[in-house]
PDB file of C-alpha atoms in Angstrom:
ATOM      1  CA  MET A   1      -0.123  -0.213  -0.269  1.00 40.00           C
ATOM      2  CA  ALA A   2       1.094   3.557  -1.041  1.00 54.00           C
ATOM      3  CA  HIS A   3       2.392   5.607   2.030  1.00 64.00           C
ATOM      4  CA  PRO A   4       0.146   8.936   2.088  1.00 75.00           C
ATOM      5  CA  LEU A   5       1.619  12.169   0.975  1.00 81.00           C
ATOM      6  CA  ASP A   6       1.746  14.670   3.406  1.00 88.00           C
ATOM      7  CA  LEU A   7      -0.021  17.709   2.830  1.00 88.00           C
ATOM      8  CA  ASP A   8       2.527  19.735   4.535  1.00 90.00           C
ATOM      9  CA  LEU A   9       5.619  18.813   2.673  1.00 92.00           C
ATOM     10  CA  LEU A  10       3.684  19.375  -0.107  1.00 91.00           C
ATOM     11  CA  ARG A  11       2.128  22.859   0.376  1.00 91.00           C
ATOM     12  CA  SER A  12       6.240  23.788   1.296  1.00 92.00           C
ATOM     13  CA  PHE A  13       7.399  22.169  -1.648  1.00 93.00           C
ATOM     14  CA  VAL A  14       5.074  24.809  -4.070  1.00 90.00           C
ATOM     15  CA  THR A  15       5.752  27.396  -2.027  1.00 90.00           C
ATOM     16  CA  VAL A  16       9.291  26.946  -2.697  1.00 91.00           C
ATOM     17  CA  VAL A  17       9.064  26.853  -6.155  1.00 90.00           C
ATOM     18  CA  GLU A  18       6.877  29.399  -6.341  1.00 86.00           C
ATOM     19  CA  CYS A  19       9.652  32.058  -4.378  1.00 87.00           C
ATOM     20  CA  ARG A  20      12.537  30.424  -6.149  1.00 85.00           C
ATOM     21  CA  SER A  21      14.727  29.857  -3.218  1.00 86.00           C
ATOM     22  CA  LEU A  22      14.599  28.150   0.514  1.00 88.00           C
ATOM     23  CA  SER A  23      15.343  31.796   2.385  1.00 86.00           C
ATOM     24  CA  ALA A  24      12.264  33.529   0.669  1.00 83.00           C
ATOM     25  CA  ALA A  25       9.921  30.660   1.061  1.00 86.00           C
ATOM     26  CA  ALA A  26      10.583  30.277   4.618  1.00 86.00           C
ATOM     27  CA  PRO A  27       8.674  33.344   6.020  1.00 83.00           C
ATOM     28  CA  ARG A  28       5.634  32.286   3.720  1.00 81.00           C
ATOM     29  CA  ILE A  29       5.757  29.403   5.183  1.00 85.00           C
ATOM     30  CA  GLY A  30       6.254  29.925   8.619  1.00 83.00           C
ATOM     31  CA  ARG A  31       9.211  27.868   9.241  1.00 87.00           C
ATOM     32  CA  SER A  32      13.188  28.260   9.069  1.00 89.00           C
ATOM     33  CA  GLN A  33      14.861  27.986   6.221  1.00 88.00           C
ATOM     34  CA  SER A  34      16.842  25.072   7.767  1.00 91.00           C
ATOM     35  CA  ALA A  35      13.554  23.304   8.897  1.00 91.00           C
ATOM     36  CA  VAL A  36      11.832  23.865   5.340  1.00 91.00           C
ATOM     37  CA  SER A  37      15.344  22.215   3.957  1.00 91.00           C
ATOM     38  CA  MET A  38      14.052  19.166   5.919  1.00 93.00           C
ATOM     39  CA  GLN A  39      10.844  19.156   4.564  1.00 93.00           C
ATOM     40  CA  ILE A  40      11.814  19.022   1.027  1.00 93.00           C
ATOM     41  CA  GLN A  41      14.317  16.309   1.837  1.00 93.00           C
ATOM     42  CA  ARG A  42      11.741  14.099   3.614  1.00 92.00           C
ATOM     43  CA  LEU A  43       9.320  14.766   0.379  1.00 92.00           C
ATOM     44  CA  GLU A  44      12.431  14.066  -1.833  1.00 92.00           C
ATOM     45  CA  GLU A  45      12.795  10.516   0.356  1.00 90.00           C
ATOM     46  CA  SER A  46       8.719   9.590   0.311  1.00 89.00           C
ATOM     47  CA  VAL A  47       8.703  10.195  -3.556  1.00 90.00           C
ATOM     48  CA  GLY A  48      11.901   8.329  -4.330  1.00 89.00           C
ATOM     49  CA  ARG A  49      13.334  10.890  -6.481  1.00 91.00           C
ATOM     50  CA  PRO A  50      14.707  14.209  -6.321  1.00 93.00           C
ATOM     51  CA  LEU A  51      12.416  17.097  -6.818  1.00 94.00           C
ATOM     52  CA  LEU A  52      14.435  20.355  -6.982  1.00 93.00           C
ATOM     53  CA  VAL A  53      18.033  21.317  -7.971  1.00 92.00           C
ATOM     54  CA  ARG A  54      19.483  23.489  -6.185  1.00 88.00           C
ATOM     55  CA  HIS A  55      21.671  26.668  -7.446  1.00 85.00           C
ATOM     56  CA  PRO A  56      23.694  28.919  -5.408  1.00 80.00           C
ATOM     57  CA  ARG A  57      20.905  31.583  -5.591  1.00 77.00           C
ATOM     58  CA  SER A  58      17.893  29.753  -6.637  1.00 83.00           C
ATOM     59  CA  VAL A  59      16.326  26.186  -7.035  1.00 89.00           C
ATOM     60  CA  VAL A  60      14.025  24.963  -9.748  1.00 90.00           C
ATOM     61  CA  PRO A  61      12.408  21.480 -10.526  1.00 91.00           C
ATOM     62  CA  THR A  62      13.776  18.975 -11.440  1.00 93.00           C
ATOM     63  CA  PRO A  63      11.829  17.326 -14.984  1.00 92.00           C
ATOM     64  CA  ALA A  64       9.987  15.083 -12.226  1.00 92.00           C
ATOM     65  CA  GLY A  65       9.535  17.947  -9.873  1.00 90.00           C
ATOM     66  CA  ALA A  66       7.892  19.741 -12.057  1.00 90.00           C
ATOM     67  CA  ASP A  67       5.414  16.956 -13.432  1.00 91.00           C
ATOM     68  CA  PHE A  68       4.960  16.703  -9.219  1.00 92.00           C
ATOM     69  CA  LEU A  69       4.645  20.499  -9.284  1.00 90.00           C
ATOM     70  CA  VAL A  70       0.982  19.938 -11.368  1.00 89.00           C
ATOM     71  CA  GLN A  71      -0.460  17.260  -9.198  1.00 89.00           C
ATOM     72  CA  ALA A  72       0.689  19.093  -5.575  1.00 89.00           C
ATOM     73  CA  ARG A  73      -0.929  22.405  -6.759  1.00 86.00           C
ATOM     74  CA  ARG A  74      -3.852  19.583  -7.636  1.00 85.00           C
ATOM     75  CA  LEU A  75      -3.659  17.634  -4.679  1.00 87.00           C
ATOM     76  CA  LEU A  76      -3.858  20.988  -2.451  1.00 84.00           C
ATOM     77  CA  HIS A  77      -6.377  22.705  -3.905  1.00 78.00           C
ATOM     78  CA  VAL A  78      -9.135  19.624  -3.436  1.00 81.00           C
ATOM     79  CA  SER A  79      -7.657  19.567   0.193  1.00 81.00           C
ATOM     80  CA  ASP A  80      -8.158  23.028   0.578  1.00 72.00           C
ATOM     81  CA  GLU A  81     -11.548  23.233  -0.760  1.00 69.00           C
ATOM     82  CA  VAL A  82     -13.252  20.498   1.195  1.00 74.00           C
ATOM     83  CA  TRP A  83     -11.420  22.103   4.442  1.00 70.00           C
ATOM     84  CA  ALA A  84     -13.417  26.006   3.931  1.00 65.00           C
ATOM     85  CA  SER A  85     -16.484  24.219   2.735  1.00 64.00           C
ATOM     86  CA  VAL A  86     -16.326  22.708   6.523  1.00 65.00           C
ATOM     87  CA  THR A  87     -14.486  25.424   7.951  1.00 60.00           C
ATOM     88  CA  GLN A  88     -15.055  28.523   6.303  1.00 57.00           C
ATOM     89  CA  PRO A  89     -18.338  28.623   5.089  1.00 51.00           C
ATOM     90  CA  GLU A  90     -18.658  32.703   5.263  1.00 57.00           C
ATOM     91  CA  GLU A  91     -15.640  33.469   3.673  1.00 66.00           C
ATOM     92  CA  ARG A  92     -17.235  33.258  -0.049  1.00 75.00           C
ATOM     93  CA  GLY A  93     -17.787  36.565  -2.517  1.00 86.00           C
ATOM     94  CA  CYS A  94     -15.821  38.254  -4.964  1.00 91.00           C
ATOM     95  CA  VAL A  95     -13.064  40.629  -4.169  1.00 95.00           C
ATOM     96  CA  ARG A  96     -11.937  43.017  -6.703  1.00 96.00           C
ATOM     97  CA  LEU A  97      -8.237  43.425  -7.162  1.00 97.00           C
ATOM     98  CA  GLY A  98      -6.228  46.382  -8.572  1.00 96.00           C
ATOM     99  CA  VAL A  99      -2.443  45.856  -9.401  1.00 95.00           C
ATOM    100  CA  PRO A 100      -0.379  47.859 -11.715  1.00 93.00           C
ATOM    101  CA  ASP A 101       0.488  45.002 -14.682  1.00 88.00           C
ATOM    102  CA  ASP A 102       4.245  46.217 -14.118  1.00 87.00           C
ATOM    103  CA  TYR A 103       3.827  44.408 -10.267  1.00 88.00           C
ATOM    104  CA  ALA A 104       1.677  41.646 -11.620  1.00 87.00           C
ATOM    105  CA  GLY A 105       4.083  39.204 -12.458  1.00 85.00           C
ATOM    106  CA  PHE A 106       5.993  39.891  -9.363  1.00 84.00           C
ATOM    107  CA  LEU A 107       2.917  39.981  -6.776  1.00 87.00           C
ATOM    108  CA  LEU A 108      -0.231  38.208  -7.959  1.00 89.00           C
ATOM    109  CA  PRO A 109       1.257  34.138  -7.651  1.00 87.00           C
ATOM    110  CA  PRO A 110       2.022  34.527  -3.633  1.00 86.00           C
ATOM    111  CA  ILE A 111      -0.801  36.362  -3.354  1.00 89.00           C
ATOM    112  CA  LEU A 112      -3.459  34.266  -5.565  1.00 89.00           C
ATOM    113  CA  SER A 113      -1.441  31.296  -3.886  1.00 84.00           C
ATOM    114  CA  HIS A 114      -2.614  32.386  -0.587  1.00 83.00           C
ATOM    115  CA  VAL A 115      -6.602  32.475  -1.542  1.00 86.00           C
ATOM    116  CA  ALA A 116      -6.112  29.349  -3.443  1.00 82.00           C
ATOM    117  CA  ALA A 117      -5.081  27.446  -0.056  1.00 77.00           C
ATOM    118  CA  HIS A 118      -6.521  29.256   2.735  1.00 79.00           C
ATOM    119  CA  HIS A 119     -10.033  30.478   0.955  1.00 81.00           C
ATOM    120  CA  PRO A 120     -10.794  28.940  -2.049  1.00 80.00           C
ATOM    121  CA  LEU A 121     -14.462  29.735  -2.349  1.00 82.00           C
ATOM    122  CA  VAL A 122     -13.379  33.187  -3.060  1.00 88.00           C
ATOM    123  CA  THR A 123     -13.239  34.621  -6.277  1.00 92.00           C
ATOM    124  CA  VAL A 124     -10.706  36.989  -7.221  1.00 94.00           C
ATOM    125  CA  GLU A 125     -11.352  39.566 -10.277  1.00 95.00           C
ATOM    126  CA  LEU A 126      -7.754  41.298 -11.248  1.00 95.00           C
ATOM    127  CA  VAL A 127      -7.653  44.757 -12.613  1.00 95.00           C
ATOM    128  CA  CYS A 128      -4.554  45.364 -13.720  1.00 93.00           C
ATOM    129  CA  GLU A 129      -3.538  49.217 -14.491  1.00 93.00           C
ATOM    130  CA  PRO A 130      -1.611  51.895 -13.771  1.00 92.00           C
ATOM    131  CA  SER A 131      -1.859  53.310 -10.432  1.00 94.00           C
ATOM    132  CA  VAL A 132      -2.657  56.554 -12.030  1.00 92.00           C
ATOM    133  CA  ARG A 133      -5.492  54.745 -12.754  1.00 94.00           C
ATOM    134  CA  LEU A 134      -6.159  52.863 -10.150  1.00 96.00           C
ATOM    135  CA  VAL A 135      -6.294  55.399  -7.570  1.00 95.00           C
ATOM    136  CA  PRO A 136      -9.892  57.087  -9.181  1.00 96.00           C
ATOM    137  CA  ALA A 137     -11.293  53.670  -9.875  1.00 96.00           C
ATOM    138  CA  ILE A 138     -11.223  52.803  -5.510  1.00 96.00           C
ATOM    139  CA  ALA A 139     -12.166  56.353  -4.844  1.00 94.00           C
ATOM    140  CA  ALA A 140     -15.594  55.263  -7.206  1.00 95.00           C
ATOM    141  CA  GLY A 141     -15.880  52.017  -5.484  1.00 95.00           C
ATOM    142  CA  ARG A 142     -15.578  49.867  -9.146  1.00 95.00           C
ATOM    143  CA  ILE A 143     -12.931  48.052  -7.243  1.00 97.00           C
ATOM    144  CA  ASP A 144     -12.325  46.787  -3.258  1.00 97.00           C
ATOM    145  CA  LEU A 145      -8.607  47.238  -2.671  1.00 97.00           C
ATOM    146  CA  ALA A 146      -5.563  48.594  -5.016  1.00 97.00           C
ATOM    147  CA  ILE A 147      -2.357  47.921  -4.488  1.00 96.00           C
ATOM    148  CA  VAL A 148      -0.422  51.684  -5.742  1.00 96.00           C
ATOM    149  CA  THR A 149       2.976  53.000  -6.061  1.00 95.00           C
ATOM    150  CA  ARG A 150       2.314  56.216  -3.516  1.00 93.00           C
ATOM    151  CA  LEU A 151       3.406  59.573  -5.233  1.00 91.00           C
ATOM    152  CA  PRO A 152       5.151  62.192  -2.889  1.00 87.00           C
ATOM    153  CA  GLU A 153       2.187  63.873  -2.170  1.00 89.00           C
ATOM    154  CA  GLN A 154      -0.271  61.071  -1.593  1.00 91.00           C
ATOM    155  CA  PRO A 155      -1.297  60.719   2.282  1.00 90.00           C
ATOM    156  CA  TYR A 156      -1.226  56.572   2.188  1.00 93.00           C
ATOM    157  CA  PRO A 157       0.581  54.652   4.615  1.00 92.00           C
ATOM    158  CA  VAL A 158       3.598  53.136   2.685  1.00 93.00           C
ATOM    159  CA  LEU A 159       3.739  49.291   3.480  1.00 92.00           C
ATOM    160  CA  ARG A 160       6.516  48.519   1.357  1.00 91.00           C
ATOM    161  CA  ARG A 161       9.685  50.138  -0.572  1.00 91.00           C
ATOM    162  CA  GLU A 162      11.071  48.550  -3.546  1.00 91.00           C
ATOM    163  CA  PRO A 163      14.153  49.906  -5.391  1.00 93.00           C
ATOM    164  CA  LEU A 164      13.516  52.093  -8.428  1.00 95.00           C
ATOM    165  CA  VAL A 165      16.897  50.695 -11.137  1.00 96.00           C
ATOM    166  CA  TRP A 166      17.849  51.425 -14.690  1.00 97.00           C
ATOM    167  CA  VAL A 167      17.509  49.171 -17.267  1.00 97.00           C
ATOM    168  CA  ALA A 168      19.512  49.013 -20.782  1.00 97.00           C
ATOM    169  CA  SER A 169      20.506  46.320 -22.856  1.00 94.00           C
ATOM    170  CA  ARG A 170      24.316  45.376 -23.097  1.00 89.00           C
ATOM    171  CA  ALA A 171      24.003  45.163 -26.561  1.00 91.00           C
ATOM    172  CA  HIS A 172      23.217  48.331 -27.415  1.00 93.00           C
ATOM    173  CA  GLU A 173      24.679  50.791 -24.344  1.00 94.00           C
ATOM    174  CA  ALA A 174      22.234  52.852 -24.943  1.00 96.00           C
ATOM    175  CA  TRP A 175      23.051  54.963 -21.761  1.00 97.00           C
ATOM    176  CA  ARG A 176      26.845  56.164 -23.337  1.00 95.00           C
ATOM    177  CA  ARG A 177      24.152  58.385 -25.746  1.00 96.00           C
ATOM    178  CA  ASP A 178      24.056  62.521 -25.156  1.00 93.00           C
ATOM    179  CA  PRO A 179      21.347  63.103 -24.871  1.00 97.00           C
ATOM    180  CA  LEU A 180      20.423  60.285 -22.769  1.00 97.00           C
ATOM    181  CA  PRO A 181      16.981  58.451 -24.900  1.00 97.00           C
ATOM    182  CA  VAL A 182      15.035  57.406 -21.728  1.00 97.00           C
ATOM    183  CA  ALA A 183      11.855  55.573 -22.378  1.00 96.00           C
ATOM    184  CA  LEU A 184       9.157  56.525 -20.001  1.00 96.00           C
ATOM    185  CA  PHE A 185       5.800  55.348 -17.995  1.00 93.00           C
ATOM    186  CA  GLU A 186       2.914  57.568 -18.506  1.00 90.00           C
ATOM    187  CA  PRO A 187       2.360  60.654 -16.912  1.00 91.00           C
ATOM    188  CA  GLY A 188       0.832  60.625 -13.354  1.00 89.00           C
ATOM    189  CA  CYS A 189       3.120  57.451 -12.773  1.00 91.00           C
ATOM    190  CA  ALA A 190       5.936  57.582  -9.493  1.00 93.00           C
ATOM    191  CA  ALA A 191       8.688  55.787 -11.545  1.00 93.00           C
ATOM    192  CA  ARG A 192       8.194  58.484 -14.560  1.00 94.00           C
ATOM    193  CA  SER A 193       8.582  60.619 -11.246  1.00 93.00           C
ATOM    194  CA  GLY A 194      11.436  59.411 -10.170  1.00 94.00           C
ATOM    195  CA  VAL A 195      13.587  59.551 -13.437  1.00 96.00           C
ATOM    196  CA  LEU A 196      13.101  62.930 -14.544  1.00 96.00           C
ATOM    197  CA  HIS A 197      13.885  63.845 -11.119  1.00 95.00           C
ATOM    198  CA  ALA A 198      17.123  62.449 -10.792  1.00 96.00           C
ATOM    199  CA  LEU A 199      17.883  63.483 -14.132  1.00 96.00           C
ATOM    200  CA  SER A 200      17.443  66.940 -13.205  1.00 95.00           C
ATOM    201  CA  GLU A 201      19.758  66.742  -9.868  1.00 95.00           C
ATOM    202  CA  ALA A 202      22.174  65.111 -12.161  1.00 95.00           C
ATOM    203  CA  GLY A 203      22.140  67.911 -14.792  1.00 96.00           C
ATOM    204  CA  ARG A 204      22.154  65.054 -17.224  1.00 96.00           C
ATOM    205  CA  PRO A 205      20.686  66.251 -20.443  1.00 96.00           C
ATOM    206  CA  TYR A 206      17.781  63.173 -21.993  1.00 97.00           C
ATOM    207  CA  ARG A 207      14.903  62.955 -24.611  1.00 97.00           C
ATOM    208  CA  CYS A 208      12.282  60.667 -24.069  1.00 96.00           C
ATOM    209  CA  ALA A 209      12.686  58.425 -26.933  1.00 95.00           C
ATOM    210  CA  CYS A 210       9.492  56.039 -25.985  1.00 93.00           C
ATOM    211  CA  PHE A 211       6.572  56.588 -23.597  1.00 88.00           C
ATOM    212  CA  SER A 212       3.885  53.513 -22.442  1.00 90.00           C
ATOM    213  CA  ALA A 213       1.541  52.876 -19.835  1.00 85.00           C
ATOM    214  CA  GLY A 214       2.120  49.740 -19.589  1.00 87.00           C
ATOM    215  CA  LEU A 215       5.736  47.186 -18.579  1.00 91.00           C
ATOM    216  CA  PRO A 216       5.907  45.441 -21.834  1.00 91.00           C
ATOM    217  CA  GLY A 217       5.956  48.777 -24.335  1.00 92.00           C
ATOM    218  CA  LEU A 218       9.066  49.907 -21.849  1.00 94.00           C
ATOM    219  CA  VAL A 219      10.816  46.549 -21.831  1.00 94.00           C
ATOM    220  CA  ALA A 220      10.595  46.280 -25.762  1.00 95.00           C
ATOM    221  CA  ALA A 221      11.567  49.603 -25.962  1.00 95.00           C
ATOM    222  CA  VAL A 222      14.712  48.639 -23.882  1.00 96.00           C
ATOM    223  CA  GLN A 223      15.176  45.397 -25.584  1.00 96.00           C
ATOM    224  CA  ALA A 224      15.580  47.124 -29.086  1.00 96.00           C
ATOM    225  CA  GLY A 225      18.277  49.490 -28.066  1.00 95.00           C
ATOM    226  CA  LEU A 226      15.973  52.603 -28.406  1.00 96.00           C
ATOM    227  CA  ALA A 227      16.230  53.821 -24.420  1.00 97.00           C
ATOM    228  CA  VAL A 228      17.266  53.046 -20.877  1.00 97.00           C
ATOM    229  CA  ALA A 229      14.295  52.828 -18.182  1.00 97.00           C
ATOM    230  CA  ALA A 230      14.039  53.333 -14.690  1.00 96.00           C
ATOM    231  CA  LEU A 231      11.466  50.114 -13.050  1.00 95.00           C
ATOM    232  CA  ALA A 232      10.472  48.465 -10.289  1.00 93.00           C
ATOM    233  CA  ARG A 233      13.465  45.974  -9.145  1.00 90.00           C
ATOM    234  CA  CYS A 234      11.058  43.342  -8.909  1.00 86.00           C
ATOM    235  CA  SER A 235       9.495  43.815 -12.577  1.00 88.00           C
ATOM    236  CA  VAL A 236      12.803  43.701 -13.994  1.00 91.00           C
ATOM    237  CA  PRO A 237      12.643  40.779 -16.761  1.00 89.00           C
ATOM    238  CA  PRO A 238      15.703  38.518 -17.654  1.00 87.00           C
ATOM    239  CA  SER A 239      15.768  39.553 -20.995  1.00 90.00           C
ATOM    240  CA  ILE A 240      17.154  43.352 -20.071  1.00 94.00           C
ATOM    241  CA  ASP A 241      20.538  44.149 -17.338  1.00 94.00           C
ATOM    242  CA  ILE A 242      20.553  46.683 -14.414  1.00 95.00           C
ATOM    243  CA  ILE A 243      22.744  49.380 -14.719  1.00 96.00           C
ATOM    244  CA  GLY A 244      23.988  51.998 -12.777  1.00 94.00           C
ATOM    245  CA  GLU A 245      27.113  53.792 -10.985  1.00 93.00           C
ATOM    246  CA  ALA A 246      29.427  52.008 -13.706  1.00 93.00           C
ATOM    247  CA  GLU A 247      27.205  53.466 -16.652  1.00 95.00           C
ATOM    248  CA  ALA A 248      26.956  56.610 -15.102  1.00 95.00           C
ATOM    249  CA  MET A 249      23.788  56.693 -14.123  1.00 97.00           C
ATOM    250  CA  PRO A 250      22.273  58.721 -11.257  1.00 97.00           C
ATOM    251  CA  PRO A 251      21.170  57.268  -8.271  1.00 96.00           C
ATOM    252  CA  LEU A 252      16.799  56.870  -8.131  1.00 96.00           C
ATOM    253  CA  ASP A 253      14.655  56.923  -4.780  1.00 93.00           C
ATOM    254  CA  HIS A 254      12.699  54.144  -3.749  1.00 94.00           C
ATOM    255  CA  LEU A 255       9.284  53.033  -5.216  1.00 94.00           C
ATOM    256  CA  GLU A 256       6.860  53.130  -2.263  1.00 94.00           C
ATOM    257  CA  PHE A 257       3.900  50.755  -2.364  1.00 95.00           C
ATOM    258  CA  SER A 258       0.573  50.943  -0.357  1.00 96.00           C
ATOM    259  CA  LEU A 259      -2.363  49.182  -0.398  1.00 96.00           C
ATOM    260  CA  LEU A 260      -5.814  51.494  -0.631  1.00 97.00           C
ATOM    261  CA  ARG A 261      -9.557  49.498   0.003  1.00 96.00           C
ATOM    262  CA  SER A 262     -12.644  51.865  -1.447  1.00 96.00           C
ATOM    263  CA  HIS A 263     -15.164  52.792   1.603  1.00 93.00           C
ATOM    264  CA  ALA A 264     -18.068  51.203  -0.562  1.00 90.00           C
ATOM    265  CA  ALA A 265     -16.258  47.622   0.132  1.00 91.00           C
ATOM    266  CA  ASP A 266     -16.902  45.185   2.773  1.00 88.00           C
ATOM    267  CA  GLY A 267     -17.569  41.219   3.033  1.00 88.00           C
ATOM    268  CA  ALA A 268     -15.290  38.574   4.658  1.00 86.00           C
ATOM    269  CA  ALA A 269     -13.624  37.624   1.615  1.00 88.00           C
ATOM    270  CA  VAL A 270     -12.602  41.595   0.940  1.00 92.00           C
ATOM    271  CA  GLU A 271     -11.735  41.648   5.169  1.00 90.00           C
ATOM    272  CA  CYS A 272      -9.285  38.373   4.738  1.00 88.00           C
ATOM    273  CA  MET A 273      -7.676  39.667   1.777  1.00 92.00           C
ATOM    274  CA  ASP A 274      -7.141  43.290   3.463  1.00 93.00           C
ATOM    275  CA  ASP A 275      -5.799  41.631   6.183  1.00 90.00           C
ATOM    276  CA  PHE A 276      -3.462  39.310   4.123  1.00 89.00           C
ATOM    277  CA  LEU A 277      -2.141  42.316   2.130  1.00 92.00           C
ATOM    278  CA  ARG A 278      -1.588  44.619   5.168  1.00 90.00           C
ATOM    279  CA  ALA A 279       0.616  41.520   6.918  1.00 87.00           C
ATOM    280  CA  ASN A 280       2.255  40.167   3.967  1.00 85.00           C
ATOM    281  CA  LEU A 281       2.788  43.236   1.147  1.00 86.00           C
ATOM    282  CA  ALA A 282       6.354  43.973   2.528  1.00 83.00           C
ATOM    283  CA  LEU A 283       7.162  40.422   2.771  1.00 77.00           C
ATOM    284  CA  ILE A 284       6.944  39.205  -0.483  1.00 76.00           C
ATOM    285  CA  ALA A 285      10.051  38.428  -2.245  1.00 59.00           C
ATOM    286  CA  LEU A 286      11.567  36.936  -5.069  1.00 43.00           C
TER     287      LEU A 286
END
């Protein structure tokens, strides 16, 4: 008879894969890094094959681990649905959550993983738009909660600070041009304001070579060598490089993340999401 799989071990395995490191997964699991490592070892011994490849700064699934991940998520989802149907029948409903699209790939996986694990009967409606559009959407009650980048004049509490970094294509070295070609987000964006302030303070001549409301447009401009840009460090894709002092780029201030809630938003589902984000937004790591 096959031994039953330990759901705690499965959950730890899934979290490690999502975080891409044991150290980043440990706070989410609520255990030390060494304890998480022991859990993964126990799971690998249980299934009889390695599930993760450990690199110096990251871990990735083995081919067997990638297949196992699909089934582990399925088992956890079924378990959580059964548990929630008995113990949390009141946590139903829909949460309309706004997240800037340049943070969505970084922030949403752990957020949605938490919902799936702890509130599987809750529906999440995602609105991925720039902060400049999410703020009025909150005020109008079109969405319940929104993670936004706070502008200096906005009085919102800061829940997380994220480095703003210069990015460029090494193949084109756009940072060597004069005036500096820059790709910018649309007016009203905190990253755009940070770029213009840094260049003004440094007295660096520049020109706007491209502007876009979303991340894909800026990344495309940088990849093509049209311009440099500034992105939240968590948003930098592997296809472009972070540059800085060595390339004579001026320092940039951090971006500040805030969580907004509509006055019209209520219900158990919204409360659960609000509580989780306020407690964990600063802890979500690569």
